[in-house]
Each structure stands twice: as structure tokens, then as C-alpha cells.
């Protein structure tokens, strides 16, 4: 997963799943990330998430520093 400083909607393109994501911008190293917004279907009382499969976000969150704030978004 590549990380970019979010500058605005102009840098977003839909990926193969139809999810807008930045395709260019200023690269950001993991240790500089303060906040991660993560889509999810459900979460249990321990913070374990159920997503859409494949574990992309779970692998990414495992690489983030402990100080990184993690916020799950669900409809």
C-alpha cells in the first residue's frame, strides 16, 4: 500500500473495486502517519474488524506505529 499526503479530490482515482484512492502526491512514510480511516462492516468490543476480505487494511495497520490513531467507518 502506498501512502500519500492528501492534497485534494483532484488526486483521487477509482481502483478496481470502485474505491477512490490517491494515485499521485507527496509520499508519506509510515512513521509520519497520525490517523488512519478504515472502512469496515463490523467491529467487536476488542476492536477486531470485519471488512471485505483480503486483509489489506489489517496488514497495513500492523505496520503502523502504535501511536497511530485508527478510526473505523461503517454505514
Coordinates of C-alpha atoms in Angstrom, one line a residue:
X1 CA 0.0 0.0 0.0
X2 CA 1.4 3.4 -1.0
X3 CA 0.8 6.4 1.3
X4 CA 0.4 10.0 0.1
X5 CA -0.3 13.3 1.7
X6 CA -3.9 14.1 0.8
X7 CA -4.0 17.4 -1.0
X8 CA -7.5 17.2 -2.5
X9 CA -10.0 15.4 -4.6
X10 CA -8.1 16.1 -7.8
X11 CA -5.6 13.3 -6.9
X12 CA -8.2 10.6 -6.5
X13 CA -8.9 7.8 -9.0
X14 CA -11.2 4.8 -8.5
X15 CA -9.4 1.5 -8.0
X16 CA -10.5 -1.9 -9.4
X17 CA -13.1 -2.1 -6.5
X18 CA -14.5 1.4 -7.3
X19 CA -13.0 3.0 -4.2
X20 CA -11.4 6.4 -4.8
X21 CA -7.8 6.5 -3.7
X22 CA -4.8 8.9 -4.3
X23 CA -2.8 7.9 -7.4
X24 CA -0.1 10.6 -7.0
X25 CA 1.1 13.1 -4.4
X26 CA 3.8 13.5 -1.8
X27 CA 4.8 10.1 -0.4
X28 CA 4.4 9.8 3.4
X29 CA 6.5 7.3 5.4
X30 CA 4.6 5.2 8.0
X31 CA 6.1 6.9 11.0
X32 CA 4.6 10.2 9.9
X33 CA 1.0 8.9 9.8
X34 CA -1.1 10.2 12.7
X35 CA -4.6 9.0 11.7
X36 CA -5.9 6.1 9.6
X37 CA -9.6 5.9 8.5
X38 CA -10.5 2.3 7.8
X39 CA -13.8 1.0 6.2
X40 CA -15.4 -1.9 7.9
X41 CA -18.6 -3.9 8.1
X42 CA -18.5 -4.5 11.8
X43 CA -16.2 -4.4 14.9
X44 CA -16.2 -6.4 18.1
X45 CA -15.6 -5.0 21.7
X46 CA -11.9 -5.6 21.4
X47 CA -11.6 -3.6 18.2
X48 CA -11.2 -6.5 15.8
X49 CA -12.7 -5.6 12.5
X50 CA -14.6 -7.5 9.8
X51 CA -14.0 -6.0 6.4
X52 CA -14.5 -7.1 2.8
X53 CA -11.7 -9.7 2.8
X54 CA -8.1 -9.9 1.6
X55 CA -6.7 -8.2 4.8
X56 CA -5.1 -5.1 3.1
X57 CA -6.0 -2.8 5.9
X58 CA -5.2 -5.3 8.6
X59 CA -1.7 -5.8 7.2
X60 CA -1.2 -2.0 6.9
X61 CA -2.4 -1.3 10.4
X62 CA 0.0 -3.9 11.7
X63 CA 2.9 -1.9 10.2
X64 CA 1.7 1.4 11.6
X65 CA 3.4 2.8 14.8
X66 CA 1.4 2.2 18.0
X67 CA 0.8 5.9 18.4
X68 CA -1.3 6.0 15.1
X69 CA -5.0 6.7 15.8
X70 CA -7.2 4.2 14.0
X71 CA -10.8 5.1 13.2
X72 CA -13.2 2.6 11.7
X73 CA -16.0 3.8 9.4
X74 CA -19.2 1.8 8.9
X75 CA -22.6 2.6 7.5

